[in-house]
Amino acid sequence: MAAELTTTKLNAESHLLLDQPLLRLPYELSRKNFKTVQRSFERERDVVLTTLKITANVSLAGADPSECLKALDHMINRVKVLKRKMEALHEEEQILHQHSKRRIQHLQDLYTIPSLADVKYDEWSRIRLNRLIVDYLLRGGYGESARALAEDKGIEDLVDLDVFVQCHKIEKSLKNRSTAECLAWCTEHKPMMKKTSQNLEFQLRLQQYIELRREGKSVEAVQHIQKYLAPHKDIHETEVFRAMGMLAIPPDVQAEPYKAMYSPTRWDDLAALFVKTHHELFSLPPRPLLHIALSAGLSALKTPACHSAYASSSSNASSSTTSVCPICSPELNELSRNLPYAHHTKSYVENDPVVLPNGRIYGRERLLKMSERVGIGEGQVKDPTTGEVFEEGKVRKVYIS
């Protein structure tokens, strides 16, 4: 039985431990957007200024005016393309700012709620539960269901639909044995990937090489290893040497490590590596937030009695009690079996505790009333948990010191 709450005061800081990714992801996306703008502007600036300088020098040297005009038109077209790209990135940035503003307001609302008993806390908790469910659905690949739920609850700005949909799409393409989408993603996020400890792009190039060997394209395989794998031999020396050795090893080999390298299961490993890299890149937890919240909640309620052989009437036919503990329910009992117990600093006992011969302790008045209600004879008491019957004279008073 879980300990009763000693206070209903709301501690907002402890609640927000679970919501750090809520603000982290828009921040990472905004930073990526800014870096893209910066790189695009600097690249076009350098090209335009260089072309303009060359055109001016050629014009002063008496070149054909039509060639100068053609060069100027080319520069104008490049600037127009840059402008359209900047406008699209600006719109994306505004959306990210809108998401961040809505999320900050959602978290700020928690600080205006004085206690856990306030009806506003129930409303806030319901929104968070919907967010956790959407996050769980997105991680499981149920993008349409997640989108429908988010739209129905009006929390589109509080969840990251597009990010997870794109992640699942690339993960699925890898499982379908295609590296094109993932390599494009790596190219797009290459500056950000420098801070990660994963070697996703190298593994993708290695898989491309393996597929060339599987198809018997030895010439293309040699060209591929020289272009994409050999430059990384200082970091991935073992993998590069093994890849070179594959030139003499057929795909049906049974010797390790080449058997594992040719194995189709490498595609599943690549998909898992991509998801891990993606989540690390955007500071997302590897597990669904719903799992984290559920584990914390189950641990907070769990006690040794929850997995006792006499937990409740649902698991013991001779028991005359009905437990209202959620951990003792058939739905959650097995799920919480391997979780740690709650840490309780206080014990709660009845005013008149007595101990039965089997060592179980109950309140005397409650024990007698329950025994009378189930029809036990006079002078006897029944253990409401185990169903054992004892003489009333064998019941001993408990003194707590």
mmCIF file of C-alpha atoms in Angstrom:
data_model
loop_
_atom_site.group_PDB
_atom_site.id
_atom_site.type_symbol
_atom_site.label_atom_id
_atom_site.label_comp_id
_atom_site.label_asym_id
_atom_site.label_seq_id
_atom_site.Cartn_x
_atom_site.Cartn_y
_atom_site.Cartn_z
ATOM 1 C CA MET A 1 0.000 0.000 0.000
ATOM 2 C CA ALA A 2 1.455 3.344 -1.042
ATOM 3 C CA ALA A 3 2.209 5.991 1.523
ATOM 4 C CA GLU A 4 -0.263 8.822 1.761
ATOM 5 C CA LEU A 5 0.685 12.256 0.537
ATOM 6 C CA THR A 6 1.811 14.473 3.407
ATOM 7 C CA THR A 7 1.383 17.655 1.394
ATOM 8 C CA THR A 8 -0.447 18.812 -1.687
ATOM 9 C CA LYS A 9 1.977 21.628 -2.452
ATOM 10 C CA LEU A 10 3.158 21.417 -6.056
ATOM 11 C CA ASN A 11 6.903 21.301 -6.717
ATOM 12 C CA ALA A 12 7.177 22.595 -10.281
ATOM 13 C CA GLU A 13 10.913 21.939 -10.554
ATOM 14 C CA SER A 14 10.536 18.192 -10.004
ATOM 15 C CA HIS A 15 7.746 18.028 -12.575
ATOM 16 C CA LEU A 16 9.884 19.692 -15.223
ATOM 17 C CA LEU A 17 12.642 17.072 -15.021
ATOM 18 C CA LEU A 18 10.670 15.069 -17.571
ATOM 19 C CA ASP A 19 10.073 18.032 -19.890
ATOM 20 C CA GLN A 20 13.604 19.119 -20.791
ATOM 21 C CA PRO A 21 13.326 17.801 -24.401
ATOM 22 C CA LEU A 22 10.239 19.991 -24.813
ATOM 23 C CA LEU A 23 12.452 23.079 -25.159
ATOM 24 C CA ARG A 24 15.687 21.409 -26.215
ATOM 25 C CA LEU A 25 14.487 20.219 -29.634
ATOM 26 C CA PRO A 26 13.191 23.618 -30.906
ATOM 27 C CA TYR A 27 16.485 25.121 -29.741
ATOM 28 C CA GLU A 28 18.521 22.548 -31.679
ATOM 29 C CA LEU A 29 16.350 23.044 -34.777
ATOM 30 C CA SER A 30 16.706 26.833 -34.516
ATOM 31 C CA ARG A 31 20.453 26.524 -34.251
ATOM 32 C CA LYS A 32 20.528 24.243 -37.284
ATOM 33 C CA ASN A 33 18.373 26.759 -39.181
ATOM 34 C CA PHE A 34 20.729 29.604 -38.257
ATOM 35 C CA LYS A 35 23.799 27.644 -39.367
ATOM 36 C CA THR A 36 22.110 26.890 -42.697
ATOM 37 C CA VAL A 37 21.347 30.564 -43.241
ATOM 38 C CA GLN A 38 24.896 31.534 -42.317
ATOM 39 C CA ARG A 39 26.513 29.002 -44.654
ATOM 40 C CA SER A 40 24.196 29.855 -47.574
ATOM 41 C CA PHE A 41 24.763 33.586 -47.196
ATOM 42 C CA GLU A 42 28.545 33.317 -46.912
ATOM 43 C CA ARG A 43 28.785 30.949 -49.867
ATOM 44 C CA GLU A 44 26.692 33.150 -52.175
ATOM 45 C CA ARG A 45 28.395 36.313 -50.942
ATOM 46 C CA ASP A 46 31.816 34.951 -51.834
ATOM 47 C CA VAL A 47 30.656 33.782 -55.264
ATOM 48 C CA VAL A 48 28.880 37.051 -56.103
ATOM 49 C CA LEU A 49 31.704 39.288 -54.905
ATOM 50 C CA THR A 50 34.300 37.268 -56.792
ATOM 51 C CA THR A 51 32.219 37.241 -59.971
ATOM 52 C CA LEU A 52 31.496 40.962 -59.627
ATOM 53 C CA LYS A 53 35.193 41.777 -59.260
ATOM 54 C CA ILE A 54 36.106 39.680 -62.300
ATOM 55 C CA THR A 55 33.311 41.244 -64.366
ATOM 56 C CA ALA A 56 34.372 44.768 -63.410
ATOM 57 C CA ASN A 57 37.986 44.079 -64.384
ATOM 58 C CA VAL A 58 36.928 42.515 -67.686
ATOM 59 C CA SER A 59 34.625 45.458 -68.415
ATOM 60 C CA LEU A 60 37.397 47.966 -67.777
ATOM 61 C CA ALA A 61 39.616 45.971 -70.140
ATOM 62 C CA GLY A 62 37.138 46.635 -72.961
ATOM 63 C CA ALA A 63 35.360 43.261 -73.110
ATOM 64 C CA ASP A 64 32.107 42.674 -74.968
ATOM 65 C CA PRO A 65 29.278 44.433 -73.006
ATOM 66 C CA SER A 66 26.911 41.528 -73.674
ATOM 67 C CA GLU A 67 29.229 39.183 -71.788
ATOM 68 C CA CYS A 68 29.303 41.584 -68.841
ATOM 69 C CA LEU A 69 25.506 41.810 -68.864
ATOM 70 C CA LYS A 70 25.283 38.038 -69.000
ATOM 71 C CA ALA A 71 27.545 37.771 -65.947
ATOM 72 C CA LEU A 72 25.444 40.371 -64.109
ATOM 73 C CA ASP A 73 22.233 38.493 -64.940
ATOM 74 C CA HIS A 74 23.809 35.320 -63.584
ATOM 75 C CA MET A 75 24.673 37.086 -60.322
ATOM 76 C CA ILE A 76 21.161 38.537 -60.042
ATOM 77 C CA ASN A 77 19.650 35.071 -60.522
ATOM 78 C CA ARG A 78 21.882 33.653 -57.784
ATOM 79 C CA VAL A 79 20.815 36.430 -55.406
ATOM 80 C CA LYS A 80 17.151 35.797 -56.220
ATOM 81 C CA VAL A 81 17.568 32.093 -55.493
ATOM 82 C CA LEU A 82 19.280 32.997 -52.227
ATOM 83 C CA LYS A 83 16.421 35.346 -51.349
ATOM 84 C CA ARG A 84 13.804 32.618 -51.895
ATOM 85 C CA LYS A 85 15.826 30.211 -49.773
ATOM 86 C CA MET A 86 16.173 32.803 -47.023
ATOM 87 C CA GLU A 87 12.425 33.460 -47.064
ATOM 88 C CA ALA A 88 11.706 29.743 -46.662
ATOM 89 C CA LEU A 89 14.196 29.476 -43.794
ATOM 90 C CA HIS A 90 12.686 32.589 -42.200
ATOM 91 C CA GLU A 91 9.221 31.035 -42.290
ATOM 92 C CA GLU A 92 10.628 27.873 -40.716
ATOM 93 C CA GLU A 93 12.280 29.971 -38.018
ATOM 94 C CA GLN A 94 9.009 31.755 -37.239
ATOM 95 C CA ILE A 95 7.279 28.396 -36.808
ATOM 96 C CA LEU A 96 10.032 27.269 -34.435
ATOM 97 C CA HIS A 97 9.675 30.477 -32.434
ATOM 98 C CA GLN A 98 5.929 29.915 -32.253
ATOM 99 C CA HIS A 99 6.492 26.390 -30.951
ATOM 100 C CA SER A 100 8.997 27.607 -28.375
ATOM 101 C CA LYS A 101 6.652 30.370 -27.185
ATOM 102 C CA ARG A 102 3.757 27.938 -26.779
ATOM 103 C CA ARG A 103 5.939 25.448 -24.920
ATOM 104 C CA ILE A 104 7.379 28.051 -22.575
ATOM 105 C CA GLN A 105 3.850 29.215 -21.789
ATOM 106 C CA HIS A 106 2.778 25.617 -21.144
ATOM 107 C CA LEU A 107 5.616 25.153 -18.648
ATOM 108 C CA GLN A 108 5.009 28.575 -17.114
ATOM 109 C CA ASP A 109 1.388 27.598 -16.438
ATOM 110 C CA LEU A 110 2.671 24.994 -13.993
ATOM 111 C CA TYR A 111 4.199 27.698 -11.778
ATOM 112 C CA THR A 112 0.811 29.390 -11.414
ATOM 113 C CA ILE A 113 -0.786 26.276 -9.918
ATOM 114 C CA PRO A 114 -0.558 26.365 -6.095
ATOM 115 C CA SER A 115 -1.305 22.733 -5.225
ATOM 116 C CA LEU A 116 -1.839 19.238 -6.580
ATOM 117 C CA ALA A 117 -5.502 19.452 -5.606
ATOM 118 C CA ASP A 118 -6.134 22.398 -7.938
ATOM 119 C CA VAL A 119 -8.336 21.606 -10.932
ATOM 120 C CA LYS A 120 -5.843 23.437 -13.157
ATOM 121 C CA TYR A 121 -3.242 20.816 -12.278
ATOM 122 C CA ASP A 122 -5.541 18.084 -13.594
ATOM 123 C CA GLU A 123 -5.887 20.008 -16.860
ATOM 124 C CA TRP A 124 -2.129 20.552 -17.134
ATOM 125 C CA SER A 125 -1.423 16.894 -16.355
ATOM 126 C CA ARG A 126 -3.903 15.790 -19.004
ATOM 127 C CA ILE A 127 -2.080 17.884 -21.611
ATOM 128 C CA ARG A 128 1.239 16.369 -20.579
ATOM 129 C CA LEU A 129 -0.211 12.849 -20.736
ATOM 130 C CA ASN A 130 -1.437 13.524 -24.270
ATOM 131 C CA ARG A 131 2.051 14.764 -25.176
ATOM 132 C CA LEU A 132 3.636 11.609 -23.798
ATOM 133 C CA ILE A 133 1.213 9.413 -25.723
ATOM 134 C CA VAL A 134 1.922 11.297 -28.949
ATOM 135 C CA ASP A 135 5.670 10.920 -28.314
ATOM 136 C CA TYR A 136 5.197 7.176 -27.755
ATOM 137 C CA LEU A 137 3.193 6.798 -30.965
ATOM 138 C CA LEU A 138 5.737 8.752 -32.988
ATOM 139 C CA ARG A 139 8.629 6.638 -31.730
ATOM 140 C CA GLY A 140 6.665 3.514 -32.603
ATOM 141 C CA GLY A 141 6.129 4.683 -36.181
ATOM 142 C CA TYR A 142 2.423 5.490 -35.842
ATOM 143 C CA GLY A 143 2.742 8.954 -37.346
ATOM 144 C CA GLU A 144 -0.826 9.306 -38.615
ATOM 145 C CA SER A 145 -2.331 8.254 -35.281
ATOM 146 C CA ALA A 146 -0.008 10.628 -33.449
ATOM 147 C CA ARG A 147 -0.961 13.503 -35.756
ATOM 148 C CA ALA A 148 -4.675 12.784 -35.364
ATOM 149 C CA LEU A 149 -4.374 12.768 -31.564
ATOM 150 C CA ALA A 150 -2.320 15.979 -31.538
ATOM 151 C CA GLU A 151 -4.846 17.761 -33.770
ATOM 152 C CA ASP A 152 -7.786 16.486 -31.724
ATOM 153 C CA LYS A 153 -6.241 17.731 -28.457
ATOM 154 C CA GLY A 154 -4.869 20.957 -29.965
ATOM 155 C CA ILE A 155 -1.260 20.273 -28.964
ATOM 156 C CA GLU A 156 0.462 20.400 -32.379
ATOM 157 C CA ASP A 157 2.859 23.096 -31.119
ATOM 158 C CA LEU A 158 3.798 20.971 -28.093
ATOM 159 C CA VAL A 159 4.890 17.870 -30.011
ATOM 160 C CA ASP A 160 7.507 17.228 -32.698
ATOM 161 C CA LEU A 161 5.548 15.499 -35.421
ATOM 162 C CA ASP A 162 7.693 16.292 -38.472
ATOM 163 C CA VAL A 163 10.988 15.429 -36.773
ATOM 164 C CA PHE A 164 9.882 11.948 -35.731
ATOM 165 C CA VAL A 165 8.034 11.280 -39.004
ATOM 166 C CA GLN A 166 11.232 12.027 -40.936
ATOM 167 C CA CYS A 167 13.220 9.873 -38.525
ATOM 168 C CA HIS A 168 10.881 6.913 -38.991
ATOM 169 C CA LYS A 169 10.893 7.366 -42.765
ATOM 170 C CA ILE A 170 14.685 7.148 -42.935
ATOM 171 C CA GLU A 171 14.731 4.248 -40.467
ATOM 172 C CA LYS A 172 12.246 2.395 -42.674
ATOM 173 C CA SER A 173 14.319 3.087 -45.811
ATOM 174 C CA LEU A 174 17.372 1.523 -44.150
ATOM 175 C CA LYS A 175 15.400 -1.571 -43.238
ATOM 176 C CA ASN A 176 14.363 -1.684 -46.905
ATOM 177 C CA ARG A 177 18.095 -1.707 -47.814
ATOM 178 C CA SER A 178 18.436 1.826 -49.140
ATOM 179 C CA THR A 179 21.157 4.228 -47.969
ATOM 180 C CA ALA A 180 20.293 7.228 -50.183
ATOM 181 C CA GLU A 181 17.871 8.926 -47.764
ATOM 182 C CA CYS A 182 20.132 8.465 -44.755
ATOM 183 C CA LEU A 183 23.213 9.739 -46.592
ATOM 184 C CA ALA A 184 21.272 12.831 -47.671
ATOM 185 C CA TRP A 185 20.314 13.369 -44.026
ATOM 186 C CA CYS A 186 23.960 13.009 -42.983
ATOM 187 C CA THR A 187 25.008 15.605 -45.571
ATOM 188 C CA GLU A 188 22.347 18.033 -44.351
ATOM 189 C CA HIS A 189 23.379 17.636 -40.705
ATOM 190 C CA LYS A 190 27.113 17.168 -41.218
ATOM 191 C CA PRO A 191 28.172 20.232 -39.164
ATOM 192 C CA MET A 192 25.980 19.087 -36.268
ATOM 193 C CA MET A 193 27.228 15.500 -36.440
ATOM 194 C CA LYS A 194 30.751 16.577 -35.520
ATOM 195 C CA LYS A 195 29.680 16.752 -31.884
ATOM 196 C CA THR A 196 28.317 13.186 -31.805
ATOM 197 C CA SER A 197 30.289 10.060 -30.961
ATOM 198 C CA GLN A 198 28.614 7.967 -33.673
ATOM 199 C CA ASN A 199 30.146 6.906 -37.011
ATOM 200 C CA LEU A 200 26.930 6.665 -38.992
ATOM 201 C CA GLU A 201 28.183 7.980 -42.330
ATOM 202 C CA PHE A 202 31.203 5.653 -42.344
ATOM 203 C CA GLN A 203 28.983 2.643 -41.621
ATOM 204 C CA LEU A 204 26.644 3.642 -44.453
ATOM 205 C CA ARG A 205 29.565 3.858 -46.892
ATOM 206 C CA LEU A 206 30.818 0.509 -45.642
ATOM 207 C CA GLN A 207 27.404 -1.022 -46.272
ATOM 208 C CA GLN A 208 27.401 0.364 -49.819
ATOM 209 C CA TYR A 209 30.757 -1.313 -50.343
ATOM 210 C CA ILE A 210 29.445 -4.618 -48.972
ATOM 211 C CA GLU A 211 26.504 -4.510 -51.376
ATOM 212 C CA LEU A 212 28.880 -3.907 -54.312
ATOM 213 C CA ARG A 213 30.866 -6.974 -53.267
ATOM 214 C CA ARG A 214 27.659 -8.978 -52.852
ATOM 215 C CA GLU A 215 26.705 -8.091 -56.433
ATOM 216 C CA GLY A 216 30.167 -9.034 -57.702
ATOM 217 C CA LYS A 217 31.088 -5.494 -58.821
ATOM 218 C CA SER A 218 34.758 -5.690 -57.857
ATOM 219 C CA VAL A 219 35.947 -2.676 -59.874
ATOM 220 C CA GLU A 220 33.275 -0.389 -58.451
ATOM 221 C CA ALA A 221 33.989 -1.788 -54.980
ATOM 222 C CA VAL A 222 37.684 -0.893 -55.239
ATOM 223 C CA GLN A 223 36.838 2.625 -56.433
ATOM 224 C CA HIS A 224 34.328 3.001 -53.594
ATOM 225 C CA ILE A 225 36.775 1.888 -50.902
ATOM 226 C CA GLN A 226 39.450 4.255 -52.221
ATOM 227 C CA LYS A 227 37.071 7.220 -52.272
ATOM 228 C CA TYR A 228 34.989 6.735 -49.111
ATOM 229 C CA LEU A 229 36.690 4.262 -46.753
ATOM 230 C CA ALA A 230 40.463 4.600 -47.173
ATOM 231 C CA PRO A 231 40.495 8.284 -45.997
ATOM 232 C CA HIS A 232 39.175 7.062 -42.603
ATOM 233 C CA LYS A 233 41.712 4.273 -42.060
ATOM 234 C CA ASP A 234 43.361 6.160 -39.189
ATOM 235 C CA ILE A 235 40.107 6.186 -37.223
ATOM 236 C CA HIS A 236 38.533 2.944 -38.471
ATOM 237 C CA GLU A 237 41.636 0.938 -39.210
ATOM 238 C CA THR A 238 40.166 -2.493 -38.398
ATOM 239 C CA GLU A 239 36.997 -1.968 -40.437
ATOM 240 C CA VAL A 240 38.931 -0.659 -43.451
ATOM 241 C CA PHE A 241 41.364 -3.610 -43.437
ATOM 242 C CA ARG A 242 38.486 -6.066 -43.125
ATOM 243 C CA ALA A 243 36.730 -4.337 -46.014
ATOM 244 C CA MET A 244 39.846 -4.768 -48.117
ATOM 245 C CA GLY A 245 39.947 -8.422 -47.174
ATOM 246 C CA MET A 246 36.402 -8.835 -48.455
ATOM 247 C CA LEU A 247 37.715 -8.413 -52.003
ATOM 248 C CA ALA A 248 38.964 -12.008 -51.704
ATOM 249 C CA ILE A 249 36.034 -13.338 -49.627
ATOM 250 C CA PRO A 250 32.781 -14.542 -51.291
ATOM 251 C CA PRO A 251 29.386 -13.559 -49.812
ATOM 252 C CA ASP A 252 28.575 -17.147 -48.740
ATOM 253 C CA VAL A 253 31.541 -17.323 -46.369
ATOM 254 C CA GLN A 254 30.889 -18.907 -42.953
ATOM 255 C CA ALA A 255 33.990 -17.568 -41.202
ATOM 256 C CA GLU A 256 33.778 -14.596 -38.885
ATOM 257 C CA PRO A 257 33.971 -11.617 -39.022
ATOM 258 C CA TYR A 258 33.112 -11.707 -42.724
ATOM 259 C CA LYS A 259 29.957 -13.737 -42.173
ATOM 260 C CA ALA A 260 28.613 -10.980 -39.899
ATOM 261 C CA MET A 261 29.653 -8.267 -42.365
ATOM 262 C CA TYR A 262 27.776 -9.959 -45.203
ATOM 263 C CA SER A 263 24.767 -10.679 -42.961
ATOM 264 C CA PRO A 264 21.479 -8.942 -43.921
ATOM 265 C CA THR A 265 20.961 -8.105 -40.238
ATOM 266 C CA ARG A 266 23.480 -5.281 -40.671
ATOM 267 C CA TRP A 267 20.632 -3.247 -42.165
ATOM 268 C CA ASP A 268 18.717 -3.476 -38.881
ATOM 269 C CA ASP A 269 21.876 -2.466 -37.037
ATOM 270 C CA LEU A 270 22.235 0.553 -39.329
ATOM 271 C CA ALA A 271 18.614 1.554 -38.695
ATOM 272 C CA ALA A 272 19.183 1.345 -34.937
ATOM 273 C CA LEU A 273 22.424 3.333 -35.272
ATOM 274 C CA PHE A 274 20.628 6.048 -37.247
ATOM 275 C CA VAL A 275 17.880 6.384 -34.629
ATOM 276 C CA LYS A 276 20.501 6.566 -31.866
ATOM 277 C CA THR A 277 22.471 9.214 -33.778
ATOM 278 C CA HIS A 278 19.302 11.185 -34.573
ATOM 279 C CA HIS A 279 18.187 11.284 -30.948
ATOM 280 C CA GLU A 280 21.664 12.169 -29.707
ATOM 281 C CA LEU A 281 21.920 14.951 -32.265
ATOM 282 C CA PHE A 282 18.668 16.579 -31.140
ATOM 283 C CA SER A 283 19.138 15.849 -27.414
ATOM 284 C CA LEU A 284 16.200 13.425 -27.329
ATOM 285 C CA PRO A 285 16.056 10.656 -24.699
ATOM 286 C CA PRO A 286 16.627 7.163 -26.134
ATOM 287 C CA ARG A 287 13.500 5.805 -24.424
ATOM 288 C CA PRO A 288 9.928 7.072 -24.854
ATOM 289 C CA LEU A 289 9.035 9.661 -22.231
ATOM 290 C CA LEU A 290 5.931 7.615 -21.431
ATOM 291 C CA HIS A 291 8.166 4.720 -20.332
ATOM 292 C CA ILE A 292 10.190 7.029 -18.088
ATOM 293 C CA ALA A 293 7.089 8.537 -16.490
ATOM 294 C CA LEU A 294 5.449 5.142 -16.056
ATOM 295 C CA SER A 295 8.579 3.645 -14.482
ATOM 296 C CA ALA A 296 8.843 6.530 -12.026
ATOM 297 C CA GLY A 297 5.156 6.288 -11.132
ATOM 298 C CA LEU A 298 5.225 2.527 -10.636
ATOM 299 C CA SER A 299 8.350 2.728 -8.474
ATOM 300 C CA ALA A 300 6.784 5.456 -6.324
ATOM 301 C CA LEU A 301 3.827 3.183 -5.520
ATOM 302 C CA LYS A 302 5.590 -0.185 -5.351
ATOM 303 C CA THR A 303 6.141 -1.915 -1.981
ATOM 304 C CA PRO A 304 7.294 -5.475 -1.114
ATOM 305 C CA ALA A 305 3.675 -6.374 -0.367
ATOM 306 C CA CYS A 306 2.723 -5.717 -3.997
ATOM 307 C CA HIS A 307 4.449 -8.918 -5.136
ATOM 308 C CA SER A 308 3.621 -11.021 -2.120
ATOM 309 C CA ALA A 309 1.834 -14.337 -2.642
ATOM 310 C CA TYR A 310 -1.059 -12.797 -0.694
ATOM 311 C CA ALA A 311 -1.133 -9.468 -2.471
ATOM 312 C CA SER A 312 -4.890 -9.148 -2.959
ATOM 313 C CA SER A 313 -8.077 -10.995 -3.717
ATOM 314 C CA SER A 314 -7.273 -10.787 -7.411
ATOM 315 C CA SER A 315 -4.386 -13.218 -6.951
ATOM 316 C CA ASN A 316 -5.560 -15.150 -3.898
ATOM 317 C CA ALA A 317 -8.991 -16.723 -3.807
ATOM 318 C CA SER A 318 -8.924 -17.149 -0.026
ATOM 319 C CA SER A 319 -8.355 -13.431 0.559
ATOM 320 C CA SER A 320 -11.333 -11.435 1.815
ATOM 321 C CA THR A 321 -9.870 -8.038 0.897
ATOM 322 C CA THR A 322 -9.889 -6.102 -2.323
ATOM 323 C CA SER A 323 -6.728 -4.101 -2.968
ATOM 324 C CA VAL A 324 -7.034 -0.663 -4.537
ATOM 325 C CA CYS A 325 -3.273 -0.493 -5.102
ATOM 326 C CA PRO A 326 -2.587 -0.044 -8.842
ATOM 327 C CA ILE A 327 0.620 -2.097 -8.579
ATOM 328 C CA CYS A 328 -1.377 -5.069 -7.302
ATOM 329 C CA SER A 329 -3.659 -4.960 -10.343
ATOM 330 C CA PRO A 330 -3.189 -7.694 -12.978
ATOM 331 C CA GLU A 331 -2.382 -5.024 -15.607
ATOM 332 C CA LEU A 332 0.564 -3.456 -13.773
ATOM 333 C CA ASN A 333 1.777 -6.121 -11.350
ATOM 334 C CA GLU A 334 4.024 -8.006 -13.777
ATOM 335 C CA LEU A 335 5.096 -4.781 -15.498
ATOM 336 C CA SER A 336 6.495 -3.401 -12.242
ATOM 337 C CA ARG A 337 8.136 -6.618 -11.017
ATOM 338 C CA ASN A 338 11.706 -5.632 -11.953
ATOM 339 C CA LEU A 339 11.432 -1.990 -10.880
ATOM 340 C CA PRO A 340 12.952 -0.750 -7.597
ATOM 341 C CA TYR A 341 10.781 -0.247 -4.526
ATOM 342 C CA ALA A 342 9.617 3.152 -3.360
ATOM 343 C CA HIS A 343 11.606 4.848 -0.626
ATOM 344 C CA HIS A 344 9.312 5.688 2.294
ATOM 345 C CA THR A 345 10.591 7.697 5.246
ATOM 346 C CA LYS A 346 7.404 7.279 7.301
ATOM 347 C CA SER A 347 5.255 4.313 8.298
ATOM 348 C CA TYR A 348 1.480 4.460 8.658
ATOM 349 C CA VAL A 349 -0.193 2.048 11.105
ATOM 350 C CA GLU A 350 -3.580 1.849 12.777
ATOM 351 C CA ASN A 351 -4.153 3.021 16.359
ATOM 352 C CA ASP A 352 -4.757 -0.470 17.812
ATOM 353 C CA PRO A 353 -2.344 -2.819 16.002
ATOM 354 C CA VAL A 354 -2.345 -6.525 16.840
ATOM 355 C CA VAL A 355 -0.208 -9.356 15.446
ATOM 356 C CA LEU A 356 -1.584 -12.725 14.350
ATOM 357 C CA PRO A 357 0.345 -15.997 14.893
ATOM 358 C CA ASN A 358 1.461 -15.860 11.250
ATOM 359 C CA GLY A 359 3.189 -12.537 11.892
ATOM 360 C CA ARG A 360 0.769 -10.295 9.967
ATOM 361 C CA ILE A 361 -0.327 -7.063 11.649
ATOM 362 C CA TYR A 362 -3.793 -5.436 11.471
ATOM 363 C CA GLY A 363 -5.916 -3.011 13.453
ATOM 364 C CA ARG A 364 -7.832 -4.952 16.122
ATOM 365 C CA GLU A 365 -11.189 -3.261 15.557
ATOM 366 C CA ARG A 366 -11.016 -3.662 11.797
ATOM 367 C CA LEU A 367 -9.916 -7.300 12.116
ATOM 368 C CA LEU A 368 -12.852 -8.207 14.411
ATOM 369 C CA LYS A 369 -15.424 -6.451 12.218
ATOM 370 C CA MET A 370 -14.133 -8.181 9.102
ATOM 371 C CA SER A 371 -14.140 -11.592 10.789
ATOM 372 C CA GLU A 372 -17.709 -11.044 11.938
ATOM 373 C CA ARG A 373 -18.785 -9.955 8.479
ATOM 374 C CA VAL A 374 -17.459 -13.123 6.816
ATOM 375 C CA GLY A 375 -19.220 -15.363 9.357
ATOM 376 C CA ILE A 376 -16.316 -16.553 11.515
ATOM 377 C CA GLY A 377 -17.419 -18.129 14.798
ATOM 378 C CA GLU A 378 -17.196 -16.315 18.107
ATOM 379 C CA GLY A 379 -13.737 -16.308 19.649
ATOM 380 C CA GLN A 380 -12.007 -16.637 16.262
ATOM 381 C CA VAL A 381 -10.510 -14.231 13.785
ATOM 382 C CA LYS A 382 -9.666 -14.649 10.115
ATOM 383 C CA ASP A 383 -6.622 -13.220 8.396
ATOM 384 C CA PRO A 384 -8.191 -11.094 5.621
ATOM 385 C CA THR A 385 -5.148 -11.618 3.392
ATOM 386 C CA THR A 386 -4.230 -15.310 3.732
ATOM 387 C CA GLY A 387 -7.635 -16.617 4.817
ATOM 388 C CA GLU A 388 -6.178 -18.416 7.872
ATOM 389 C CA VAL A 389 -8.363 -18.684 10.994
ATOM 390 C CA PHE A 390 -6.911 -18.302 14.519
ATOM 391 C CA GLU A 391 -8.177 -18.325 18.088
ATOM 392 C CA GLU A 392 -8.780 -14.811 19.345
ATOM 393 C CA GLY A 393 -6.717 -15.584 22.420
ATOM 394 C CA LYS A 394 -3.610 -16.085 20.260
ATOM 395 C CA VAL A 395 -3.812 -12.513 18.953
ATOM 396 C CA ARG A 396 -1.191 -10.308 20.642
ATOM 397 C CA LYS A 397 -1.118 -6.561 21.142
ATOM 398 C CA VAL A 398 1.651 -4.699 19.289
ATOM 399 C CA TYR A 399 3.565 -1.946 21.067
ATOM 400 C CA ILE A 400 5.518 0.412 18.821
ATOM 401 C CA SER A 401 8.562 2.005 20.426
#
